[in-house]
Amino acid sequence: MIEYYAAYLISLGIGIIAAIIGLGGGFLYVPTLTLIFGIDPKTAIGTSLAIMIFSSLSASFWYRKQGVILFKVALILIIPSMLASVAGSYLTTIVDARVLVAIFCIMLTMISLEMLLPWFRFLREIQWGPSFVLSTNVPHQGTQPVARIWYSHLIFWGAFGGLLSGVTGTSGGAIFVPALATAGIPVHYAVATSMFTIIIVSITGATAHATLGQIAWPFVAVYGAGAAFGAFIGANIAPHIREDQIKKVFGVLLLGIAVLMFQQKVLMGT
């Protein structure tokens, strides 16, 4: 019984962080499930994806009430992300997953530096083909400049986020948020849109793992409850945090994700 109380408190904290920076939380759910509660890695990944359904739904509900989810942008991200997620899962069967994860870790490190260092640029906006105009208003920060968003940019980075999800079992939010920010979308909107996108990614991945029996349902219930409440708290805190502060928190955590992922999946091969 004590372990379930601990699981609830852990997931509550992760849910808060995930909602504020727009990540699913899988980068923390998986290692806590394996290292603290002794769940095998494959089941931990499936359980993590199921938990993210709760946190992303909760955060998206409150972000929708705030009016900061860009549904058109999310839809364009979701389609290539789902397809690439399946491709990523298949890719791990023909290519050494450790090589793929090592490449992703290097890229995540570069993206984290972009969030932390104003002068550093890694992600590039893809400006090819048709586009549409987007105008946004960030709570407590006034109207932001109108941005022109290219479909090719969303499709490419949506697919890349899905590929990352398929290979590593995470949500893809580590790619979605900085990619949207690079396109000129204010971070608060990028975070909220990423959380909404993660709903579909999580459902797709969790369903696949459920058919394989790779989900620990008791932990889904406990972690899911904590994550949902944490996401509620995080979504209501986020509008009061400055954009530059969110970028710094995102950058630090992304760097931590890269290190943790490299240690667990490349060096240990779990």
mmCIF file of C-alpha atoms in Angstrom, residues 4 7 18 28 39 66 72 114-115 132 136 148 159 166 181 192 197 208 213 222 252 254-255 262 265:
data_model
loop_
_atom_site.group_PDB
_atom_site.id
_atom_site.type_symbol
_atom_site.label_atom_id
_atom_site.label_comp_id
_atom_site.label_asym_id
_atom_site.label_seq_id
_atom_site.Cartn_x
_atom_site.Cartn_y
_atom_site.Cartn_z
ATOM 1 C CA TYR A 4 1.077 3.141 -4.187
ATOM 2 C CA ALA A 7 3.685 6.260 -6.771
ATOM 3 C CA ALA A 18 5.097 17.803 -17.801
ATOM 4 C CA LEU A 28 10.440 10.382 -15.878
ATOM 5 C CA ILE A 39 8.858 -3.028 -13.456
ATOM 6 C CA GLN A 66 -7.452 29.155 -21.428
ATOM 7 C CA LYS A 72 -5.137 23.217 -36.617
ATOM 8 C CA GLU A 114 19.032 26.197 -28.192
ATOM 9 C CA MET A 115 16.525 26.667 -25.379
ATOM 10 C CA PHE A 132 -0.976 29.755 -43.371
ATOM 11 C CA THR A 136 -1.738 34.564 -31.118
ATOM 12 C CA ARG A 148 3.468 32.428 -41.007
ATOM 13 C CA ALA A 159 7.147 12.968 -38.190
ATOM 14 C CA GLY A 166 8.368 4.989 -31.652
ATOM 15 C CA ALA A 181 8.705 27.781 -30.992
ATOM 16 C CA ALA A 192 -0.492 23.568 -24.824
ATOM 17 C CA THR A 197 -0.992 16.279 -29.667
ATOM 18 C CA ALA A 208 -0.054 -1.407 -29.111
ATOM 19 C CA GLY A 213 0.299 -7.436 -22.333
ATOM 20 C CA VAL A 222 -2.335 5.215 -9.369
ATOM 21 C CA VAL A 252 17.577 21.886 -18.464
ATOM 22 C CA LEU A 254 15.730 18.130 -22.014
ATOM 23 C CA LEU A 255 19.438 17.890 -21.297
ATOM 24 C CA PHE A 262 21.796 7.609 -23.175
ATOM 25 C CA LYS A 265 19.211 2.700 -23.456
#
